Amino acid sequence: MTWTVAPEPYDSPAAAALWRAFYTEVSDRWYLLHEGRPTDPGELEREIAAQTGADLAPPRGLLLVARYGGQAAGTAGIRLLEAGTAELTRVFLYEGMRGRGGAAFLVGAAEDAARELGASRMVLDTRSDLVEARALYARLGYAETEPHNHAPYAEHWFVKSLT
């Protein structure tokens, strides 16, 4: 089986399913860690609906969907923040697809897409409890840096030169 990555509309059925899985996982992890419970179903639905991903559409953004053996398996989004700077977001693989090299492949494809949009550096933010994500970014050459946003759950910020 091989990995492929291609742009896809943020509201396609595959992208919507991946967004739901991503948001459910990171939200449940946060609530379980901080409040000992999974996300309230009503809140989950409101937040999934509120974060449509429309900012991941051309010409200033892009959503990539990774497939493994033809099956949708993961996603990564990029959006231009300012001239030369793109933000990496929504990096996710279904749990059963992890450990097969897909995350590095997906982030590499996102970096290539950001270069095509004119970016010379990529920034991202993540949380402290997402230790797997922080390890991935460090392994792929991202360095922790000063905050580039004031996102409510952001605790770590990374940057990487794309030149």
Short mmCIF file of N, CA and C in Angstrom, two decimals:
data_model
loop_
_atom_site.label_atom_id
_atom_site.label_comp_id
_atom_site.label_asym_id
_atom_site.label_seq_id
_atom_site.Cartn_x
_atom_site.Cartn_y
_atom_site.Cartn_z
N MET A 1 0.84 -1.18 0.00
CA MET A 1 0.00 0.00 0.00
C MET A 1 0.89 1.24 0.00
N THR A 2 0.41 2.28 -0.64
CA THR A 2 1.17 3.52 -0.73
C THR A 2 0.33 4.70 -0.29
N TRP A 3 1.02 5.78 0.09
CA TRP A 3 0.40 7.03 0.46
C TRP A 3 0.29 7.92 -0.77
N THR A 4 -0.82 8.62 -0.88
CA THR A 4 -0.98 9.70 -1.85
C THR A 4 -1.58 10.88 -1.11
N VAL A 5 -1.29 12.07 -1.60
CA VAL A 5 -1.84 13.29 -1.01
C VAL A 5 -2.28 14.19 -2.15
N ALA A 6 -3.47 14.74 -2.03
CA ALA A 6 -3.99 15.65 -3.04
C ALA A 6 -4.90 16.70 -2.40
N PRO A 7 -4.97 17.87 -3.01
CA PRO A 7 -5.91 18.89 -2.52
C PRO A 7 -7.34 18.39 -2.66
N GLU A 8 -8.17 18.82 -1.73
CA GLU A 8 -9.58 18.44 -1.76
C GLU A 8 -10.39 19.58 -1.15
N PRO A 9 -11.60 19.81 -1.63
CA PRO A 9 -12.43 20.86 -1.01
C PRO A 9 -12.62 20.58 0.48
N TYR A 10 -12.56 21.65 1.28
CA TYR A 10 -12.68 21.51 2.72
C TYR A 10 -14.02 20.90 3.15
N ASP A 11 -15.03 20.98 2.28
CA ASP A 11 -16.34 20.46 2.63
C ASP A 11 -16.71 19.17 1.90
N SER A 12 -15.71 18.51 1.31
CA SER A 12 -15.98 17.22 0.68
C SER A 12 -16.35 16.20 1.75
N PRO A 13 -17.02 15.11 1.41
CA PRO A 13 -17.36 14.10 2.42
C PRO A 13 -16.13 13.56 3.17
N ALA A 14 -15.04 13.29 2.45
CA ALA A 14 -13.84 12.77 3.12
C ALA A 14 -13.26 13.81 4.07
N ALA A 15 -13.17 15.07 3.61
CA ALA A 15 -12.62 16.13 4.46
C ALA A 15 -13.50 16.37 5.68
N ALA A 16 -14.80 16.34 5.50
CA ALA A 16 -15.72 16.54 6.63
C ALA A 16 -15.58 15.42 7.66
N ALA A 17 -15.44 14.19 7.21
CA ALA A 17 -15.27 13.06 8.13
C ALA A 17 -13.94 13.17 8.89
N LEU A 18 -12.90 13.57 8.19
CA LEU A 18 -11.59 13.73 8.83
C LEU A 18 -11.62 14.87 9.84
N TRP A 19 -12.28 15.99 9.51
CA TRP A 19 -12.41 17.11 10.44
C TRP A 19 -13.14 16.67 11.70
N ARG A 20 -14.24 15.94 11.54
CA ARG A 20 -15.01 15.46 12.68
C ARG A 20 -14.13 14.56 13.57
N ALA A 21 -13.39 13.65 12.96
CA ALA A 21 -12.54 12.74 13.73
C ALA A 21 -11.43 13.51 14.45
N PHE A 22 -10.80 14.44 13.73
CA PHE A 22 -9.74 15.26 14.32
C PHE A 22 -10.28 16.05 15.51
N TYR A 23 -11.36 16.81 15.30
CA TYR A 23 -11.87 17.66 16.36
C TYR A 23 -12.34 16.84 17.55
N THR A 24 -12.98 15.72 17.29
CA THR A 24 -13.45 14.86 18.38
C THR A 24 -12.27 14.38 19.21
N GLU A 25 -11.20 13.93 18.55
CA GLU A 25 -10.04 13.41 19.28
C GLU A 25 -9.38 14.49 20.12
N VAL A 26 -9.08 15.66 19.53
CA VAL A 26 -8.36 16.67 20.30
C VAL A 26 -9.24 17.29 21.38
N SER A 27 -10.52 17.42 21.12
CA SER A 27 -11.42 17.95 22.13
C SER A 27 -11.58 16.97 23.29
N ASP A 28 -11.81 15.70 22.98
CA ASP A 28 -11.94 14.71 24.04
C ASP A 28 -10.66 14.61 24.86
N ARG A 29 -9.51 14.66 24.20
CA ARG A 29 -8.25 14.60 24.96
C ARG A 29 -8.15 15.77 25.94
N TRP A 30 -8.54 16.97 25.51
CA TRP A 30 -8.46 18.14 26.38
C TRP A 30 -9.42 17.99 27.56
N TYR A 31 -10.68 17.66 27.28
CA TYR A 31 -11.65 17.53 28.35
C TYR A 31 -11.33 16.39 29.31
N LEU A 32 -10.85 15.28 28.80
CA LEU A 32 -10.48 14.17 29.68
C LEU A 32 -9.31 14.57 30.58
N LEU A 33 -8.35 15.29 30.04
CA LEU A 33 -7.20 15.72 30.82
C LEU A 33 -7.59 16.76 31.87
N HIS A 34 -8.41 17.72 31.49
CA HIS A 34 -8.69 18.85 32.38
C HIS A 34 -9.97 18.71 33.20
N GLU A 35 -10.93 17.92 32.71
CA GLU A 35 -12.19 17.82 33.43
C GLU A 35 -12.62 16.37 33.68
N GLY A 36 -11.84 15.40 33.21
CA GLY A 36 -12.15 14.00 33.46
C GLY A 36 -13.37 13.47 32.74
N ARG A 37 -13.73 14.10 31.63
CA ARG A 37 -14.91 13.68 30.87
C ARG A 37 -14.68 13.95 29.39
N PRO A 38 -15.41 13.24 28.53
CA PRO A 38 -15.32 13.56 27.10
C PRO A 38 -16.09 14.86 26.81
N THR A 39 -15.93 15.35 25.60
CA THR A 39 -16.61 16.57 25.19
C THR A 39 -18.12 16.38 25.22
N ASP A 40 -18.82 17.39 25.70
CA ASP A 40 -20.28 17.39 25.65
C ASP A 40 -20.71 17.29 24.18
N PRO A 41 -21.60 16.35 23.83
CA PRO A 41 -21.99 16.17 22.43
C PRO A 41 -22.53 17.43 21.76
N GLY A 42 -23.29 18.23 22.48
CA GLY A 42 -23.82 19.46 21.90
C GLY A 42 -22.72 20.45 21.58
N GLU A 43 -21.77 20.58 22.50
CA GLU A 43 -20.64 21.47 22.26
C GLU A 43 -19.82 20.99 21.08
N LEU A 44 -19.60 19.69 21.02
CA LEU A 44 -18.84 19.11 19.92
C LEU A 44 -19.48 19.47 18.58
N GLU A 45 -20.77 19.28 18.47
CA GLU A 45 -21.47 19.58 17.21
C GLU A 45 -21.39 21.06 16.86
N ARG A 46 -21.54 21.93 17.87
CA ARG A 46 -21.46 23.37 17.61
C ARG A 46 -20.08 23.77 17.10
N GLU A 47 -19.05 23.25 17.73
CA GLU A 47 -17.69 23.63 17.35
C GLU A 47 -17.30 23.06 15.99
N ILE A 48 -17.69 21.84 15.71
CA ILE A 48 -17.41 21.26 14.39
C ILE A 48 -18.08 22.10 13.31
N ALA A 49 -19.32 22.49 13.53
CA ALA A 49 -20.05 23.30 12.55
C ALA A 49 -19.48 24.70 12.42
N ALA A 50 -18.99 25.26 13.52
CA ALA A 50 -18.48 26.63 13.50
C ALA A 50 -17.14 26.75 12.78
N GLN A 51 -16.35 25.72 12.83
CA GLN A 51 -15.02 25.73 12.20
C GLN A 51 -15.09 25.02 10.86
N THR A 52 -15.67 25.67 9.88
CA THR A 52 -15.96 25.01 8.60
C THR A 52 -14.72 24.63 7.81
N GLY A 53 -13.66 25.39 7.95
CA GLY A 53 -12.47 25.16 7.12
C GLY A 53 -12.47 25.99 5.86
N ALA A 54 -13.40 26.93 5.74
CA ALA A 54 -13.47 27.78 4.54
C ALA A 54 -12.18 28.56 4.33
N ASP A 55 -11.42 28.80 5.41
CA ASP A 55 -10.14 29.50 5.27
C ASP A 55 -9.06 28.62 4.67
N LEU A 56 -9.38 27.35 4.43
CA LEU A 56 -8.43 26.42 3.81
C LEU A 56 -8.76 26.20 2.34
N ALA A 57 -9.34 27.22 1.72
CA ALA A 57 -9.70 27.15 0.30
C ALA A 57 -8.82 28.11 -0.49
N PRO A 58 -8.53 27.78 -1.73
CA PRO A 58 -7.77 28.69 -2.58
C PRO A 58 -8.50 30.04 -2.70
N PRO A 59 -7.82 31.12 -2.89
CA PRO A 59 -6.40 31.18 -3.26
C PRO A 59 -5.45 31.33 -2.08
N ARG A 60 -5.95 31.54 -0.85
CA ARG A 60 -5.06 31.77 0.30
C ARG A 60 -4.90 30.56 1.20
N GLY A 61 -5.50 29.45 0.86
CA GLY A 61 -5.39 28.26 1.68
C GLY A 61 -5.57 27.02 0.85
N LEU A 62 -5.39 25.88 1.50
CA LEU A 62 -5.50 24.60 0.82
C LEU A 62 -5.68 23.51 1.86
N LEU A 63 -6.55 22.57 1.56
CA LEU A 63 -6.71 21.39 2.40
C LEU A 63 -6.21 20.19 1.61
N LEU A 64 -5.34 19.44 2.23
CA LEU A 64 -4.80 18.23 1.62
C LEU A 64 -5.40 17.01 2.32
N VAL A 65 -5.77 16.03 1.53
CA VAL A 65 -6.26 14.76 2.09
C VAL A 65 -5.27 13.67 1.69
N ALA A 66 -4.81 12.94 2.69
CA ALA A 66 -3.91 11.80 2.45
C ALA A 66 -4.74 10.54 2.35
N ARG A 67 -4.35 9.70 1.43
CA ARG A 67 -5.01 8.40 1.27
C ARG A 67 -3.95 7.31 1.37
N TYR A 68 -4.35 6.22 1.99
CA TYR A 68 -3.49 5.05 2.11
C TYR A 68 -4.21 3.92 1.42
N GLY A 69 -3.61 3.42 0.37
CA GLY A 69 -4.28 2.38 -0.40
C GLY A 69 -5.60 2.85 -0.96
N GLY A 70 -5.71 4.14 -1.26
CA GLY A 70 -6.93 4.69 -1.84
C GLY A 70 -7.97 5.15 -0.84
N GLN A 71 -7.80 4.82 0.44
CA GLN A 71 -8.78 5.19 1.47
C GLN A 71 -8.34 6.47 2.18
N ALA A 72 -9.28 7.42 2.35
CA ALA A 72 -8.98 8.65 3.08
C ALA A 72 -8.46 8.28 4.47
N ALA A 73 -7.29 8.85 4.82
CA ALA A 73 -6.64 8.47 6.06
C ALA A 73 -6.19 9.65 6.90
N GLY A 74 -6.03 10.82 6.29
CA GLY A 74 -5.52 11.95 7.04
C GLY A 74 -5.68 13.25 6.30
N THR A 75 -5.33 14.32 6.99
CA THR A 75 -5.51 15.65 6.43
C THR A 75 -4.46 16.61 6.98
N ALA A 76 -4.22 17.67 6.22
CA ALA A 76 -3.41 18.80 6.66
C ALA A 76 -3.91 20.02 5.91
N GLY A 77 -3.96 21.13 6.61
CA GLY A 77 -4.38 22.37 5.98
C GLY A 77 -3.28 23.40 6.06
N ILE A 78 -3.27 24.29 5.08
CA ILE A 78 -2.37 25.44 5.11
C ILE A 78 -3.17 26.68 4.77
N ARG A 79 -2.76 27.78 5.38
CA ARG A 79 -3.35 29.07 5.05
C ARG A 79 -2.26 30.11 5.09
N LEU A 80 -2.30 31.04 4.14
CA LEU A 80 -1.35 32.14 4.14
C LEU A 80 -1.77 33.15 5.20
N LEU A 81 -0.83 33.52 6.06
CA LEU A 81 -1.12 34.50 7.10
C LEU A 81 -0.72 35.90 6.64
N GLU A 82 0.41 35.96 5.99
CA GLU A 82 0.96 37.22 5.48
C GLU A 82 1.96 36.84 4.40
N ALA A 83 2.49 37.83 3.72
CA ALA A 83 3.43 37.55 2.64
C ALA A 83 4.58 36.68 3.16
N GLY A 84 4.76 35.54 2.55
CA GLY A 84 5.87 34.66 2.89
C GLY A 84 5.65 33.71 4.04
N THR A 85 4.53 33.83 4.76
CA THR A 85 4.29 32.97 5.92
C THR A 85 2.99 32.18 5.75
N ALA A 86 3.10 30.87 5.87
CA ALA A 86 1.93 30.00 5.86
C ALA A 86 1.81 29.33 7.22
N GLU A 87 0.58 29.00 7.58
CA GLU A 87 0.32 28.29 8.83
C GLU A 87 -0.13 26.87 8.51
N LEU A 88 0.45 25.92 9.20
CA LEU A 88 0.07 24.51 9.09
C LEU A 88 -0.97 24.21 10.16
N THR A 89 -2.05 23.56 9.76
CA THR A 89 -3.14 23.29 10.70
C THR A 89 -3.83 21.98 10.33
N ARG A 90 -4.62 21.46 11.25
CA ARG A 90 -5.43 20.25 11.03
C ARG A 90 -4.62 19.05 10.55
N VAL A 91 -3.41 18.91 11.05
CA VAL A 91 -2.63 17.71 10.71
C VAL A 91 -3.19 16.56 11.53
N PHE A 92 -3.64 15.53 10.83
CA PHE A 92 -4.34 14.44 11.50
C PHE A 92 -4.29 13.19 10.64
N LEU A 93 -4.12 12.06 11.32
CA LEU A 93 -4.28 10.74 10.70
C LEU A 93 -5.22 9.92 11.58
N TYR A 94 -6.11 9.16 10.94
CA TYR A 94 -6.91 8.24 11.73
C TYR A 94 -5.97 7.36 12.55
N GLU A 95 -6.39 7.00 13.74
CA GLU A 95 -5.54 6.25 14.66
C GLU A 95 -4.98 4.98 14.03
N GLY A 96 -5.77 4.24 13.29
CA GLY A 96 -5.31 3.01 12.66
C GLY A 96 -4.31 3.21 11.53
N MET A 97 -4.12 4.45 11.10
CA MET A 97 -3.19 4.75 10.01
C MET A 97 -1.86 5.28 10.52
N ARG A 98 -1.75 5.49 11.80
CA ARG A 98 -0.52 6.06 12.37
C ARG A 98 0.59 5.01 12.40
N GLY A 99 1.81 5.50 12.35
CA GLY A 99 2.96 4.61 12.41
C GLY A 99 3.35 4.02 11.06
N ARG A 100 2.81 4.57 9.97
CA ARG A 100 3.10 4.07 8.63
C ARG A 100 3.80 5.09 7.76
N GLY A 101 4.29 6.17 8.36
CA GLY A 101 4.99 7.20 7.60
C GLY A 101 4.10 8.26 6.98
N GLY A 102 2.81 8.18 7.21
CA GLY A 102 1.88 9.11 6.59
C GLY A 102 1.99 10.53 7.09
N ALA A 103 2.27 10.72 8.36
CA ALA A 103 2.32 12.08 8.91
C ALA A 103 3.46 12.88 8.28
N ALA A 104 4.63 12.30 8.20
CA ALA A 104 5.76 12.99 7.58
C ALA A 104 5.49 13.26 6.11
N PHE A 105 4.90 12.29 5.42
CA PHE A 105 4.56 12.45 4.02
C PHE A 105 3.56 13.59 3.83
N LEU A 106 2.57 13.64 4.68
CA LEU A 106 1.52 14.66 4.62
C LEU A 106 2.10 16.05 4.92
N VAL A 107 2.91 16.18 5.96
CA VAL A 107 3.51 17.47 6.29
C VAL A 107 4.43 17.92 5.15
N GLY A 108 5.18 17.00 4.57
CA GLY A 108 6.03 17.34 3.43
C GLY A 108 5.22 17.88 2.26
N ALA A 109 4.09 17.25 1.99
CA ALA A 109 3.21 17.73 0.92
C ALA A 109 2.66 19.11 1.24
N ALA A 110 2.33 19.35 2.51
CA ALA A 110 1.84 20.66 2.93
C ALA A 110 2.93 21.72 2.76
N GLU A 111 4.16 21.38 3.08
CA GLU A 111 5.27 22.32 2.90
C GLU A 111 5.45 22.64 1.42
N ASP A 112 5.37 21.64 0.55
CA ASP A 112 5.48 21.88 -0.90
C ASP A 112 4.35 22.79 -1.37
N ALA A 113 3.14 22.54 -0.90
CA ALA A 113 1.99 23.36 -1.29
C ALA A 113 2.16 24.80 -0.80
N ALA A 114 2.69 24.97 0.40
CA ALA A 114 2.93 26.32 0.93
C ALA A 114 3.95 27.07 0.07
N ARG A 115 5.00 26.36 -0.34
CA ARG A 115 5.99 26.98 -1.24
C ARG A 115 5.32 27.44 -2.53
N GLU A 116 4.45 26.60 -3.07
CA GLU A 116 3.74 26.95 -4.31
C GLU A 116 2.84 28.18 -4.12
N LEU A 117 2.39 28.41 -2.90
CA LEU A 117 1.59 29.60 -2.60
C LEU A 117 2.46 30.82 -2.30
N GLY A 118 3.78 30.64 -2.34
CA GLY A 118 4.70 31.75 -2.13
C GLY A 118 5.27 31.86 -0.73
N ALA A 119 5.04 30.88 0.12
CA ALA A 119 5.55 30.95 1.49
C ALA A 119 7.01 30.53 1.56
N SER A 120 7.76 31.23 2.39
CA SER A 120 9.15 30.86 2.63
C SER A 120 9.35 30.33 4.05
N ARG A 121 8.29 30.38 4.84
CA ARG A 121 8.35 29.77 6.18
C ARG A 121 6.97 29.29 6.56
N MET A 122 6.97 28.27 7.43
CA MET A 122 5.73 27.67 7.92
C MET A 122 5.71 27.83 9.43
N VAL A 123 4.56 28.23 9.97
CA VAL A 123 4.37 28.31 11.41
C VAL A 123 3.21 27.41 11.79
N LEU A 124 3.15 27.06 13.06
CA LEU A 124 2.05 26.25 13.58
C LEU A 124 1.99 26.41 15.08
N ASP A 125 0.85 26.03 15.64
CA ASP A 125 0.73 25.97 17.09
C ASP A 125 0.13 24.64 17.48
N THR A 126 0.39 24.24 18.71
CA THR A 126 -0.18 23.01 19.23
C THR A 126 -0.27 23.11 20.75
N ARG A 127 -0.80 22.08 21.36
CA ARG A 127 -0.98 22.04 22.80
C ARG A 127 0.08 21.17 23.45
N SER A 128 0.25 21.35 24.75
CA SER A 128 1.22 20.56 25.52
C SER A 128 0.87 19.08 25.55
N ASP A 129 -0.43 18.75 25.63
CA ASP A 129 -0.81 17.34 25.74
C ASP A 129 -0.70 16.59 24.42
N LEU A 130 -0.53 17.28 23.31
CA LEU A 130 -0.37 16.61 22.01
C LEU A 130 1.11 16.32 21.78
N VAL A 131 1.65 15.47 22.64
CA VAL A 131 3.08 15.19 22.64
C VAL A 131 3.53 14.52 21.33
N GLU A 132 2.66 13.72 20.73
CA GLU A 132 3.02 13.07 19.47
C GLU A 132 3.22 14.12 18.38
N ALA A 133 2.36 15.11 18.35
CA ALA A 133 2.48 16.17 17.35
C ALA A 133 3.76 16.96 17.56
N ARG A 134 4.05 17.32 18.80
CA ARG A 134 5.27 18.09 19.08
C ARG A 134 6.50 17.29 18.69
N ALA A 135 6.51 16.00 18.94
CA ALA A 135 7.65 15.16 18.56
C ALA A 135 7.77 15.09 17.04
N LEU A 136 6.66 14.96 16.34
CA LEU A 136 6.68 14.92 14.88
C LEU A 136 7.28 16.21 14.33
N TYR A 137 6.80 17.35 14.78
CA TYR A 137 7.29 18.61 14.24
C TYR A 137 8.78 18.79 14.52
N ALA A 138 9.23 18.45 15.70
CA ALA A 138 10.66 18.55 16.01
C ALA A 138 11.46 17.63 15.09
N ARG A 139 10.98 16.42 14.87
CA ARG A 139 11.68 15.46 14.00
C ARG A 139 11.76 15.96 12.56
N LEU A 140 10.76 16.75 12.14
CA LEU A 140 10.71 17.25 10.77
C LEU A 140 11.38 18.61 10.60
N GLY A 141 12.09 19.06 11.64
CA GLY A 141 12.88 20.29 11.51
C GLY A 141 12.21 21.56 11.97
N TYR A 142 11.07 21.46 12.62
CA TYR A 142 10.41 22.64 13.17
C TYR A 142 11.05 22.98 14.51
N ALA A 143 11.22 24.27 14.76
CA ALA A 143 11.82 24.72 16.02
C ALA A 143 10.78 25.51 16.81
N GLU A 144 10.78 25.31 18.13
CA GLU A 144 9.87 26.11 18.95
C GLU A 144 10.29 27.57 18.87
N THR A 145 9.28 28.44 18.90
CA THR A 145 9.51 29.87 18.74
C THR A 145 8.52 30.65 19.57
N GLU A 146 8.60 31.95 19.47
CA GLU A 146 7.66 32.83 20.17
C GLU A 146 6.27 32.67 19.57
N PRO A 147 5.22 32.98 20.34
CA PRO A 147 3.86 32.87 19.81
C PRO A 147 3.65 33.76 18.57
N HIS A 148 2.94 33.21 17.60
CA HIS A 148 2.57 33.99 16.43
C HIS A 148 1.06 34.27 16.41
N ASN A 149 0.36 33.79 17.42
CA ASN A 149 -1.08 34.04 17.53
C ASN A 149 -1.48 33.98 19.00
N HIS A 150 -2.75 34.21 19.23
CA HIS A 150 -3.29 34.14 20.59
C HIS A 150 -4.42 33.12 20.64
N ALA A 151 -4.27 32.02 19.91
CA ALA A 151 -5.29 30.98 19.88
C ALA A 151 -5.53 30.46 21.30
N PRO A 152 -6.77 30.21 21.66
CA PRO A 152 -7.08 29.89 23.06
C PRO A 152 -6.42 28.63 23.60
N TYR A 153 -6.15 27.64 22.77
CA TYR A 153 -5.55 26.40 23.27
C TYR A 153 -4.08 26.25 22.89
N ALA A 154 -3.53 27.23 22.20
CA ALA A 154 -2.13 27.16 21.78
C ALA A 154 -1.21 27.29 22.99
N GLU A 155 -0.27 26.36 23.10
CA GLU A 155 0.72 26.39 24.18
C GLU A 155 2.15 26.29 23.67
N HIS A 156 2.30 25.83 22.44
CA HIS A 156 3.62 25.71 21.81
C HIS A 156 3.50 26.20 20.37
N TRP A 157 4.49 26.97 19.95
CA TRP A 157 4.51 27.52 18.61
C TRP A 157 5.80 27.07 17.93
N PHE A 158 5.69 26.71 16.66
CA PHE A 158 6.83 26.21 15.90
C PHE A 158 6.96 26.99 14.61
N VAL A 159 8.19 26.97 14.06
CA VAL A 159 8.48 27.61 12.78
C VAL A 159 9.50 26.77 12.03
N LYS A 160 9.43 26.82 10.72
CA LYS A 160 10.40 26.13 9.87
C LYS A 160 10.58 26.95 8.59
N SER A 161 11.83 27.12 8.20
CA SER A 161 12.13 27.77 6.93
C SER A 161 11.80 26.79 5.81
N LEU A 162 11.19 27.29 4.76
CA LEU A 162 10.85 26.45 3.60
C LEU A 162 11.79 26.71 2.43
N THR A 163 12.84 27.47 2.67
CA THR A 163 13.80 27.77 1.58
C THR A 163 14.97 26.82 1.61
#
